[in-house]
Short mmCIF file of C-alpha atoms in Angstrom, two decimals:
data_model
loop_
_atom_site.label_atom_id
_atom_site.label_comp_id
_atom_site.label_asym_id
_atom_site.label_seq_id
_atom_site.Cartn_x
_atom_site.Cartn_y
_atom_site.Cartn_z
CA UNK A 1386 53.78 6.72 24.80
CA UNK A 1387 55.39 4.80 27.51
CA UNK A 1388 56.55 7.56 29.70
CA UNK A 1389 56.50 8.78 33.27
CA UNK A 1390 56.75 11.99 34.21
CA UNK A 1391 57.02 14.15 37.72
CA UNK A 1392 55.41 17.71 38.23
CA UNK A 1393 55.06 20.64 40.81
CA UNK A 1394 54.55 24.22 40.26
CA UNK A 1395 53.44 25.27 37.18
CA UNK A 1396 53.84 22.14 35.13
CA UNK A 1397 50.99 20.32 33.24
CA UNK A 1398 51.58 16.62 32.62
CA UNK A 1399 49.33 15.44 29.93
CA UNK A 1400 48.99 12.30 27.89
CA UNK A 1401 46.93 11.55 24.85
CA UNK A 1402 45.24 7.95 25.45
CA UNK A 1403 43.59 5.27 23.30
CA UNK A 1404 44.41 1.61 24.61
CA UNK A 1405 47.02 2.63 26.57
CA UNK A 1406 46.34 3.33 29.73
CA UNK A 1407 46.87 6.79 31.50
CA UNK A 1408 47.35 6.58 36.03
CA UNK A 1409 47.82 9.94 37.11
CA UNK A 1410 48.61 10.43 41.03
CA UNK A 1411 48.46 13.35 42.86
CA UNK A 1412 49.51 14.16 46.14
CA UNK A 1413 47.72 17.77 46.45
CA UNK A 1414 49.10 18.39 50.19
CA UNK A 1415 52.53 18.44 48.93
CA UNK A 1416 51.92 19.49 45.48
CA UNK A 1417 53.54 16.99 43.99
CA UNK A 1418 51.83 14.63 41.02
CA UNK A 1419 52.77 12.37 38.88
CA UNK A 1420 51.61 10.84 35.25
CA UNK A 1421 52.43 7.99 33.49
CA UNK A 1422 51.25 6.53 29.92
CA UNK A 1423 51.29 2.43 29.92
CA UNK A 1424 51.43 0.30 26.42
CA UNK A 1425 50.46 -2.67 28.49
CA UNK A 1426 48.90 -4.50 31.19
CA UNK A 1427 52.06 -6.58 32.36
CA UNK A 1428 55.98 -7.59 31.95
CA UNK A 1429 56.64 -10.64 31.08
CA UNK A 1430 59.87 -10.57 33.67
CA UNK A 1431 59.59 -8.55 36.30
CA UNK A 1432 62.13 -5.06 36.19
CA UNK A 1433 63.13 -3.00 39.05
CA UNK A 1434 63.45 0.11 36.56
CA UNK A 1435 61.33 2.94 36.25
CA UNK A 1436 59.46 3.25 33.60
CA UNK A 1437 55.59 3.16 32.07
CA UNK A 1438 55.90 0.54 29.03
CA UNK A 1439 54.21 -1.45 31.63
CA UNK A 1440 51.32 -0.68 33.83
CA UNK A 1441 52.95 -3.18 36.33
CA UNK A 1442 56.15 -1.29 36.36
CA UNK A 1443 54.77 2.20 35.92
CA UNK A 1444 52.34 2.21 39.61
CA UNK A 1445 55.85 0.95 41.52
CA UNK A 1446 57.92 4.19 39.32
CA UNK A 1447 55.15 6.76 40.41
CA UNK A 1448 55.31 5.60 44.29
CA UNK A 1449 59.57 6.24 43.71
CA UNK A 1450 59.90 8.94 41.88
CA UNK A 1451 57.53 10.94 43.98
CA UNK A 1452 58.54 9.72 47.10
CA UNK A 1453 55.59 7.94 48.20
CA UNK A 1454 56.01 5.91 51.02
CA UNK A 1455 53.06 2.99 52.82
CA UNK A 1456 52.13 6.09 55.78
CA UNK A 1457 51.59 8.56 52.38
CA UNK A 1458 49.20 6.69 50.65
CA UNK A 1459 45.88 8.04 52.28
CA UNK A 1460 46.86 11.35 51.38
CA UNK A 1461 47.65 10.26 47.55
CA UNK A 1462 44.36 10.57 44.81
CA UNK A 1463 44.46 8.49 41.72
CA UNK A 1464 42.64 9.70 38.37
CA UNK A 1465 42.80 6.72 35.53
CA UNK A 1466 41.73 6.97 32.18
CA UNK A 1467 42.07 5.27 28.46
CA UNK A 1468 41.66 1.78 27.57
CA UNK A 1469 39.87 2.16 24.80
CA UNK A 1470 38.86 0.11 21.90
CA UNK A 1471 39.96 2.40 19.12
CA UNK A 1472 40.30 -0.15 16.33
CA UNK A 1473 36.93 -2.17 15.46
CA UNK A 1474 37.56 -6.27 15.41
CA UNK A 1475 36.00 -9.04 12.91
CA UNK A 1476 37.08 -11.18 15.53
CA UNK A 1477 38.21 -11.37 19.12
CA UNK A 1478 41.65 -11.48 19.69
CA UNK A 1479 43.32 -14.51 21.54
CA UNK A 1480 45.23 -12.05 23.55
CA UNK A 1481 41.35 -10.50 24.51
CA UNK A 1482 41.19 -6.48 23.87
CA UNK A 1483 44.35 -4.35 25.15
CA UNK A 1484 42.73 -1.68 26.51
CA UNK A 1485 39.95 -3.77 28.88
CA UNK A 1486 43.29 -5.46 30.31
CA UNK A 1487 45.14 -2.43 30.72
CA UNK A 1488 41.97 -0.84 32.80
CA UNK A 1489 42.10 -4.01 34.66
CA UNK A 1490 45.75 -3.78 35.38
CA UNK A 1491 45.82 -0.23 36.50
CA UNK A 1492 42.79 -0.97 39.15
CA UNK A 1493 44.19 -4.02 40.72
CA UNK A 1494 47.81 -2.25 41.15
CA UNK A 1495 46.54 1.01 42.91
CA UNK A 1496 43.65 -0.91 44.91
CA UNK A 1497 46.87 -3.50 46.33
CA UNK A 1498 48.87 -0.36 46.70
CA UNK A 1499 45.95 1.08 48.68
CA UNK A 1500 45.72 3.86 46.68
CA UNK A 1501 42.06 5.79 46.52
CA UNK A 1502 40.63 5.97 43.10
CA UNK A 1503 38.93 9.39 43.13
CA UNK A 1504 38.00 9.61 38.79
CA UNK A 1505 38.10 6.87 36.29
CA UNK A 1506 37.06 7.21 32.74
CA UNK A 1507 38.08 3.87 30.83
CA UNK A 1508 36.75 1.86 28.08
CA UNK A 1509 33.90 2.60 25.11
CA UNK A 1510 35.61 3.32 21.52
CA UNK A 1511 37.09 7.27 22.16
CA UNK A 1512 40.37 8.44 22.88
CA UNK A 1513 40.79 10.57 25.94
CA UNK A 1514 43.59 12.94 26.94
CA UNK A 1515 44.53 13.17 30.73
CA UNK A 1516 46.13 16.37 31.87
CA UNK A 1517 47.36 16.89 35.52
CA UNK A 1518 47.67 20.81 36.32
CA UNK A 1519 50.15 20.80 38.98
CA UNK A 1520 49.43 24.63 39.77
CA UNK A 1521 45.66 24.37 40.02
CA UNK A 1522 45.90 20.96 41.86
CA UNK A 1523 43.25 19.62 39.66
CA UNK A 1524 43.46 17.14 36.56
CA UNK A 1525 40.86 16.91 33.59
CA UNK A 1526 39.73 13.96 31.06
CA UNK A 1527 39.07 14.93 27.35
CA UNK A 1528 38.07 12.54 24.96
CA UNK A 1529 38.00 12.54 21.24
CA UNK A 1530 36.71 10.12 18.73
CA UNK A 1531 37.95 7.68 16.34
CA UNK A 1532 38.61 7.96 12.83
CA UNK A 1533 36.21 6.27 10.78
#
C-alpha cells in the first residue's frame, strides 16, 4: 500500500486493490511504465515528494520518476483500477465512501494532466489486482471478492 514503483524489461509491477486506488502508466514506445497504489484521494498540504499515499501526489511522482515531460503525454496510456467498496455500511459516512473519491481523484488528475485513459475498472464491492508486464507491454485487471 502506498507505493510507487518504476519498471522496464522484464519487471511486473502489480498491486492488490480494494479502496485504494491503483494508476498504472505506460509509455509502450519507450518501454518504460510505471504503477502506483494510492490510500487516498487528496493531501491535506500539498508535498513536492514522491510518493503514492496520495492520489494527488502519486500522478505528479509517475510523470518524474519516468521522465514524462508535457510533449510525452500523447504517447503515455493510463490503466486505473480499485475503488471499491469492500466493507458494507449501516450508514453513509460523513467523509462519503473512500474508494468512489479515490476513482474520482485519479480521473480528474490524468484528464488535467492530459493523459489518455485507455482501461478503467473501478467501483462495485470486489477487490481487483493490477499488474503491468513491462516485457509484454500489456497490463491486466483481476478481481476477487470480499469476505463475507
Amino acid at each position: 500500500m502506498c507505493e510507487i514503483g518504476i519498471g522496464r524489461g522484464h519487471d511486473v509491477l502489480r498491486a492488490t486493490l480494494g479502496s485504494c486506488v491503483g494508476i498504472g502508466l505506460m509509455w509502450r514506445n519507450r518501454g518504460v511504465y510505471g504503477l502506483a497504489h494510492c490510500l487516498l484521494p487528496e493531501a491535506r498540504e500539498p508535498s513536492a515528494g514522491i510518493g503514492a499515499k496520495y492520489v494527488t501526489l502519486a500522478v505528479p511522482s509517475l510523470l518524474k520518476l519516468m521522465s514524462i515531460d508535457k510533449a510525452d503525454v500523447d504517447q503515455i496510456e493510463a490503466v486505473i483500477a480499485g475503488g471499491a467498496s469492500m466493507v458494507q455500511q449501516q450508514t453513509m459516512p460523513r467523509h462519503g465512501i473512500i474508494g468512489d473519491q479515490n476513482a474520482q481523484a485519479a480521473k480528474r488528475l490524468l484528464a488535467a494532466a492530459g493523459i489518455r485513459v485507455v482501461h478503467e475498472d473501478l467501483g462495485g464491492e470486489q477487490g481487483r489486482q493490477l499488474l503491468i508486464d513491462c516485457a509484454q507491454h500489456c497490463y491486466a485487471v483481476r478481481t476477487f471478492s470480499r469476505a463475507t
